[in-house]
GROMACS .gro file of C-alpha atoms in nm:
model
  278
    1MET     CA    1  -4.871   7.398   5.233
    2SER     CA    2  -4.649   7.498   5.513
    3PHE     CA    3  -4.401   7.287   5.718
    4LYS     CA    4  -4.187   7.280   6.036
    5ILE     CA    5  -3.870   7.091   6.084
    6VAL     CA    6  -3.792   7.005   6.436
    7TYR     CA    7  -3.460   6.831   6.517
    8ASP     CA    8  -3.273   6.732   6.818
    9SER     CA    9  -2.977   6.951   6.909
   10CYS     CA   10  -2.712   6.704   6.762
   11CYS     CA   11  -2.811   6.862   6.424
   12ASP     CA   12  -2.517   7.077   6.276
   13LEU     CA   13  -2.632   7.316   6.027
   14PRO     CA   14  -2.483   7.623   5.863
   15GLN     CA   15  -2.539   7.911   6.068
   16GLU     CA   16  -2.789   8.084   5.896
   17PHE     CA   17  -3.054   7.822   5.951
   18TYR     CA   18  -3.076   7.847   6.330
   19SER     CA   19  -3.251   8.168   6.291
   20ASP     CA   20  -3.505   8.037   6.052
   21PRO     CA   21  -3.844   8.053   6.198
   22ARG     CA   22  -3.961   7.700   6.044
   23PHE     CA   23  -3.675   7.520   6.213
   24GLN     CA   24  -3.673   7.424   6.578
   25SER     CA   25  -3.409   7.288   6.792
   26VAL     CA   26  -3.500   7.050   7.126
   27PRO     CA   27  -3.197   7.016   7.302
   28LEU     CA   28  -3.033   6.735   7.502
   29SER     CA   29  -2.872   6.799   7.841
   30LEU     CA   30  -2.482   6.790   7.895
   31GLU     CA   31  -2.312   6.699   8.217
   32VAL     CA   32  -1.923   6.669   8.291
   33GLY     CA   33  -1.931   6.606   8.691
   34ASN     CA   34  -2.113   6.875   8.848
   35TYR     CA   35  -2.130   7.081   8.543
   36HIS     CA   36  -2.442   7.079   8.379
   37ILE     CA   37  -2.581   7.278   8.046
   38MET     CA   38  -2.840   7.266   7.807
   39ASP     CA   39  -2.735   7.226   7.455
   40ASP     CA   40  -2.917   7.547   7.331
   41GLU     CA   41  -2.812   7.894   7.234
   42THR     CA   42  -2.642   7.912   7.597
   43PHE     CA   43  -2.384   7.632   7.494
   44ASP     CA   44  -2.026   7.751   7.523
   45GLN     CA   45  -1.796   7.506   7.301
   46ALA     CA   46  -1.475   7.667   7.462
   47GLN     CA   47  -1.573   7.636   7.812
   48PHE     CA   48  -1.723   7.283   7.789
   49LEU     CA   49  -1.430   7.163   7.638
   50LYS     CA   50  -1.218   7.319   7.921
   51HIS     CA   51  -1.482   7.122   8.157
   52VAL     CA   52  -1.406   6.797   7.969
   53GLU     CA   53  -1.018   6.849   8.001
   54GLU     CA   54  -1.025   6.919   8.355
   55SER     CA   55  -1.286   6.632   8.490
   56GLU     CA   56  -1.188   6.310   8.570
   57GLU     CA   57  -1.542   6.202   8.492
   58CYS     CA   58  -1.669   6.117   8.120
   59PRO     CA   59  -1.910   6.380   7.985
   60LYS     CA   60  -2.268   6.231   7.960
   61SER     CA   61  -2.582   6.358   7.739
   62ALA     CA   62  -2.924   6.306   7.813
   63CYS     CA   63  -3.219   6.300   7.542
   64PRO     CA   64  -3.483   6.525   7.532
   65SER     CA   65  -3.838   6.443   7.688
   66PRO     CA   66  -4.125   6.337   7.496
   67ASP     CA   67  -4.281   6.673   7.622
   68SER     CA   68  -4.005   6.872   7.474
   69PHE     CA   69  -4.089   6.733   7.139
   70MET     CA   70  -4.453   6.718   7.162
   71GLN     CA   71  -4.436   7.124   7.260
   72ALA     CA   72  -4.215   7.157   6.918
   73TYR     CA   73  -4.479   6.969   6.740
   74LYS     CA   74  -4.753   7.245   6.818
   75THR     CA   75  -4.754   7.486   6.504
   76ASP     CA   76  -5.000   7.578   6.245
   77ALA     CA   77  -4.778   7.435   5.996
   78ASP     CA   78  -4.948   7.150   5.767
   79HIS     CA   79  -4.656   6.948   5.786
   80VAL     CA   80  -4.404   6.847   6.060
   81TYR     CA   81  -4.057   6.677   6.041
   82CYS     CA   82  -3.853   6.573   6.328
   83VAL     CA   83  -3.481   6.469   6.267
   84THR     CA   84  -3.315   6.279   6.543
   85LEU     CA   85  -2.958   6.121   6.645
   86SER     CA   86  -2.940   5.780   6.559
   87SER     CA   87  -3.125   5.539   6.765
   88LYS     CA   88  -2.844   5.333   6.828
   89LEU     CA   89  -2.684   5.610   7.015
   90SER     CA   90  -2.944   5.832   7.177
   91GLY     CA   91  -3.287   5.771   7.309
   92SER     CA   92  -3.386   6.076   7.119
   93TYR     CA   93  -3.564   5.915   6.834
   94ASN     CA   94  -3.781   5.701   7.100
   95SER     CA   95  -3.875   6.020   7.264
   96ALA     CA   96  -3.978   6.208   6.954
   97LEU     CA   97  -4.184   5.901   6.860
   98ILE     CA   98  -4.356   5.876   7.210
   99ALA     CA   99  -4.412   6.257   7.167
  100LYS     CA  100  -4.616   6.211   6.849
  101ASP     CA  101  -4.850   5.947   6.993
  102LEU     CA  102  -4.891   6.205   7.301
  103TYR     CA  103  -4.969   6.486   7.047
  104GLU     CA  104  -5.240   6.337   6.850
  105GLU     CA  105  -5.397   6.174   7.154
  106GLU     CA  106  -5.452   6.525   7.295
  107TYR     CA  107  -5.497   6.709   6.939
  108GLY     CA  108  -5.578   6.463   6.682
  109GLU     CA  109  -5.400   6.348   6.365
  110LYS     CA  110  -5.167   6.556   6.204
  111ASP     CA  111  -4.876   6.498   5.927
  112ILE     CA  112  -4.561   6.441   6.142
  113PHE     CA  113  -4.295   6.211   6.019
  114ILE     CA  114  -4.021   6.133   6.251
  115VAL     CA  115  -3.683   6.049   6.089
  116ASP     CA  116  -3.402   5.850   6.258
  117SER     CA  117  -3.087   5.970   6.087
  118LEU     CA  118  -2.901   5.680   6.157
  119SER     CA  119  -2.634   5.941   6.190
  120ALA     CA  120  -2.499   6.250   6.380
  121SER     CA  121  -2.411   6.575   6.354
  122CYS     CA  122  -2.379   6.718   5.986
  123GLY     CA  123  -2.553   6.404   5.895
  124LEU     CA  124  -2.886   6.495   6.062
  125GLY     CA  125  -2.820   6.861   5.864
  126LEU     CA  126  -2.794   6.688   5.555
  127ILE     CA  127  -3.148   6.553   5.618
  128VAL     CA  128  -3.297   6.872   5.720
  129LEU     CA  129  -3.161   7.045   5.418
  130LYS     CA  130  -3.300   6.798   5.218
  131ILE     CA  131  -3.655   6.791   5.366
  132LYS     CA  132  -3.672   7.199   5.307
  133GLU     CA  133  -3.546   7.135   4.940
  134TYR     CA  134  -3.830   6.892   4.866
  135GLU     CA  135  -4.106   7.112   5.056
  136ASP     CA  136  -3.975   7.403   4.836
  137GLN     CA  137  -4.034   7.200   4.542
  138GLY     CA  138  -4.398   7.150   4.672
  139LEU     CA  139  -4.370   6.764   4.687
  140PRO     CA  140  -4.670   6.618   4.868
  141PHE     CA  141  -4.597   6.516   5.222
  142ASP     CA  142  -4.635   6.136   5.163
  143GLU     CA  143  -4.381   6.170   4.873
  144ILE     CA  144  -4.128   6.360   5.075
  145VAL     CA  145  -4.154   6.073   5.352
  146GLU     CA  146  -4.061   5.823   5.093
  147LYS     CA  147  -3.767   6.035   4.932
  148VAL     CA  148  -3.636   6.150   5.285
  149SER     CA  149  -3.618   5.779   5.376
  150ALA     CA  150  -3.431   5.668   5.060
  151PHE     CA  151  -3.191   5.979   5.095
  152ARG     CA  152  -3.113   5.886   5.455
  153ASP     CA  153  -3.057   5.526   5.354
  154ASP     CA  154  -2.799   5.637   5.085
  155MET     CA  155  -2.584   5.867   5.308
  156THR     CA  156  -2.259   5.792   5.417
  157THR     CA  157  -2.066   5.905   5.716
  158PHE     CA  158  -1.700   5.882   5.824
  159PHE     CA  159  -1.518   6.054   6.088
  160VAL     CA  160  -1.166   6.065   6.263
  161LEU     CA  161  -1.141   6.166   6.632
  162ASP     CA  162  -0.842   6.279   6.840
  163ASN     CA  163  -0.973   6.120   7.113
  164LEU     CA  164  -1.235   5.844   7.142
  165GLU     CA  165  -1.287   5.818   7.503
  166THR     CA  166  -1.607   5.979   7.517
  167LEU     CA  167  -1.767   5.728   7.293
  168ARG     CA  168  -1.583   5.445   7.415
  169LYS     CA  169  -1.678   5.519   7.806
  170ASN     CA  170  -2.046   5.563   7.692
  171GLY     CA  171  -2.062   5.238   7.532
  172ARG     CA  172  -2.061   5.385   7.188
  173LEU     CA  173  -1.823   5.159   7.022
  174SER     CA  174  -1.941   4.821   7.065
  175GLY     CA  175  -1.964   4.781   6.652
  176MET     CA  176  -1.558   4.802   6.676
  177LYS     CA  177  -1.369   4.503   6.690
  178ALA     CA  178  -1.090   4.643   6.865
  179LEU     CA  179  -0.962   4.972   6.990
  180VAL     CA  180  -0.606   5.083   6.903
  181ALA     CA  181  -0.376   5.196   7.186
  182ALA     CA  182  -0.384   5.576   7.236
  183THR     CA  183  -0.026   5.584   7.318
  184LEU     CA  184   0.078   5.473   6.960
  185SER     CA  185  -0.071   5.777   6.838
  186ILE     CA  186  -0.283   5.534   6.581
  187LYS     CA  187  -0.613   5.713   6.490
  188PRO     CA  188  -0.919   5.513   6.373
  189VAL     CA  189  -1.112   5.611   6.059
  190CYS     CA  190  -1.458   5.520   6.163
  191GLN     CA  191  -1.767   5.471   5.986
  192GLY     CA  192  -2.147   5.500   6.027
  193ASP     CA  193  -2.279   5.151   5.975
  194GLU     CA  194  -2.676   5.177   6.016
  195GLY     CA  195  -2.637   5.389   6.297
  196ASN     CA  196  -2.361   5.149   6.466
  197ILE     CA  197  -1.990   5.275   6.462
  198ILE     CA  198  -1.725   5.073   6.261
  199GLN     CA  199  -1.359   5.086   6.217
  200ARG     CA  200  -1.255   5.122   5.851
  201GLY     CA  201  -0.902   5.197   5.854
  202GLN     CA  202  -0.620   5.380   6.065
  203GLY     CA  203  -0.329   5.573   6.026
  204VAL     CA  204  -0.046   5.674   6.243
  205GLY     CA  205  -0.146   6.036   6.367
  206ILE     CA  206  -0.454   6.220   6.270
  207ARG     CA  207  -0.324   6.354   5.918
  208LYS     CA  208  -0.252   6.019   5.789
  209ALA     CA  209  -0.591   5.907   5.965
  210LEU     CA  210  -0.758   6.176   5.754
  211VAL     CA  211  -0.582   6.090   5.416
  212LYS     CA  212  -0.691   5.743   5.475
  213MET     CA  213  -1.060   5.833   5.520
  214VAL     CA  214  -1.018   6.056   5.178
  215GLY     CA  215  -0.888   5.769   5.028
  216LEU     CA  216  -1.229   5.559   5.103
  217ILE     CA  217  -1.430   5.832   5.019
  218GLU     CA  218  -1.257   5.873   4.683
  219LYS     CA  219  -1.311   5.505   4.630
  220GLU     CA  220  -1.652   5.411   4.742
  221SER     CA  221  -1.841   5.749   4.682
  222HIS     CA  222  -2.075   5.765   4.349
  223ASP     CA  223  -2.296   6.002   4.191
  224THR     CA  224  -2.128   6.285   4.374
  225GLU     CA  225  -2.190   6.538   4.123
  226ASP     CA  226  -2.579   6.538   4.285
  227ARG     CA  227  -2.489   6.545   4.627
  228ILE     CA  228  -2.355   6.776   4.885
  229LEU     CA  229  -2.059   6.731   5.074
  230ALA     CA  230  -2.096   6.834   5.473
  231ILE     CA  231  -1.823   6.852   5.709
  232SER     CA  232  -1.851   6.952   6.057
  233HIS     CA  233  -1.554   7.048   6.296
  234CYS     CA  234  -1.494   7.057   6.675
  235ASN     CA  235  -1.291   7.372   6.723
  236ASN     CA  236  -1.041   7.318   6.439
  237TYR     CA  237  -1.193   7.495   6.141
  238GLU     CA  238  -0.843   7.469   5.946
  239ARG     CA  239  -0.871   7.090   5.949
  240ALA     CA  240  -1.212   7.097   5.834
  241MET     CA  241  -1.106   7.302   5.517
  242LEU     CA  242  -0.807   7.070   5.482
  243VAL     CA  243  -1.025   6.768   5.442
  244ARG     CA  244  -1.265   6.961   5.231
  245ASP     CA  245  -1.013   7.043   5.012
  246MET     CA  246  -0.860   6.690   4.996
  247ILE     CA  247  -1.186   6.548   4.894
  248LEU     CA  248  -1.292   6.813   4.634
  249ALA     CA  249  -0.942   6.756   4.458
  250LYS     CA  250  -1.062   6.393   4.412
  251LYS     CA  251  -1.434   6.410   4.355
  252LYS     CA  252  -1.685   6.695   4.236
  253PHE     CA  253  -1.972   6.733   4.445
  254LYS     CA  254  -2.284   6.968   4.395
  255ASP     CA  255  -2.196   7.165   4.701
  256ALA     CA  256  -1.974   7.162   5.013
  257ILE     CA  257  -2.052   7.303   5.341
  258VAL     CA  258  -1.832   7.300   5.654
  259VAL     CA  259  -2.024   7.372   6.003
  260ASP     CA  260  -1.889   7.397   6.340
  261MET     CA  261  -2.021   7.154   6.641
  262ARG     CA  262  -2.278   7.249   6.862
  263GLY     CA  263  -2.291   7.080   7.199
  264VAL     CA  264  -2.365   6.720   7.158
  265SER     CA  265  -2.144   6.646   6.842
  266THR     CA  266  -1.877   6.829   7.060
  267MET     CA  267  -1.893   6.597   7.364
  268TYR     CA  268  -1.877   6.278   7.177
  269ALA     CA  269  -1.608   6.384   6.881
  270ASN     CA  270  -1.412   6.593   7.146
  271ASP     CA  271  -1.169   6.886   7.036
  272GLY     CA  272  -1.031   6.868   6.669
  273GLY     CA  273  -1.288   6.582   6.582
  274ILE     CA  274  -1.380   6.592   6.230
  275ILE     CA  275  -1.704   6.426   6.049
  276VAL     CA  276  -1.773   6.392   5.719
  277THR     CA  277  -2.111   6.302   5.542
  278TYR     CA  278  -2.247   6.302   5.179
   0.00000   0.00000   0.00000
């Protein structure tokens, strides 16, 4: 059976998958002051970060329209999967659901499964790669739906950012009890909790926060030999590789991938941000 995997542009994947015709990104739009751009192949990370640094206004994103998703569902493929940014952080999942209803009203029923990732960035990427793995194994659609849902529920996402201002100003930190003072150079270690963001620890300076995060991963991860470790970074490949090496020195994973962030992840993580999912 043929398949197509649709995902919103918060999904960060290894570069080679962006050219796979079975994969399609549906872009969110980004805005910094008077600067507007779609999060597609025209996105320039360096230019965007420059606009963020120079603007007094907080960058914002807008989710894709239902029609954008519906157009992506139009395919001869037998099975369609759609993976979106956490519904707790964006309206993308809701747009994807509406698009399914619109598609079936116009074209009839089709095997379309929409996944609320309850994550972001490389978290979406891991779900996309897992769907591909199951399809390549030839599993039935209903079984893949069940397995992917279980896989999503068993994923863990941590992150450490140099700058939490975009998340804070966009109201995405409501799950955190308190924000530490940036002037003290205290960097929180954050975790995704059913799509919300919670604080799990902190460190004085980015390096100590990363070490704290690695310690949490070492203590709390399980069955890692059967898991893929995914790390996404915003404009700091060296930091991402450092984190990868620190984790792999303590835990054995089936594979480890390091990916650069696209537009939406860049906007929220800011320059130097690191996200880890497994």
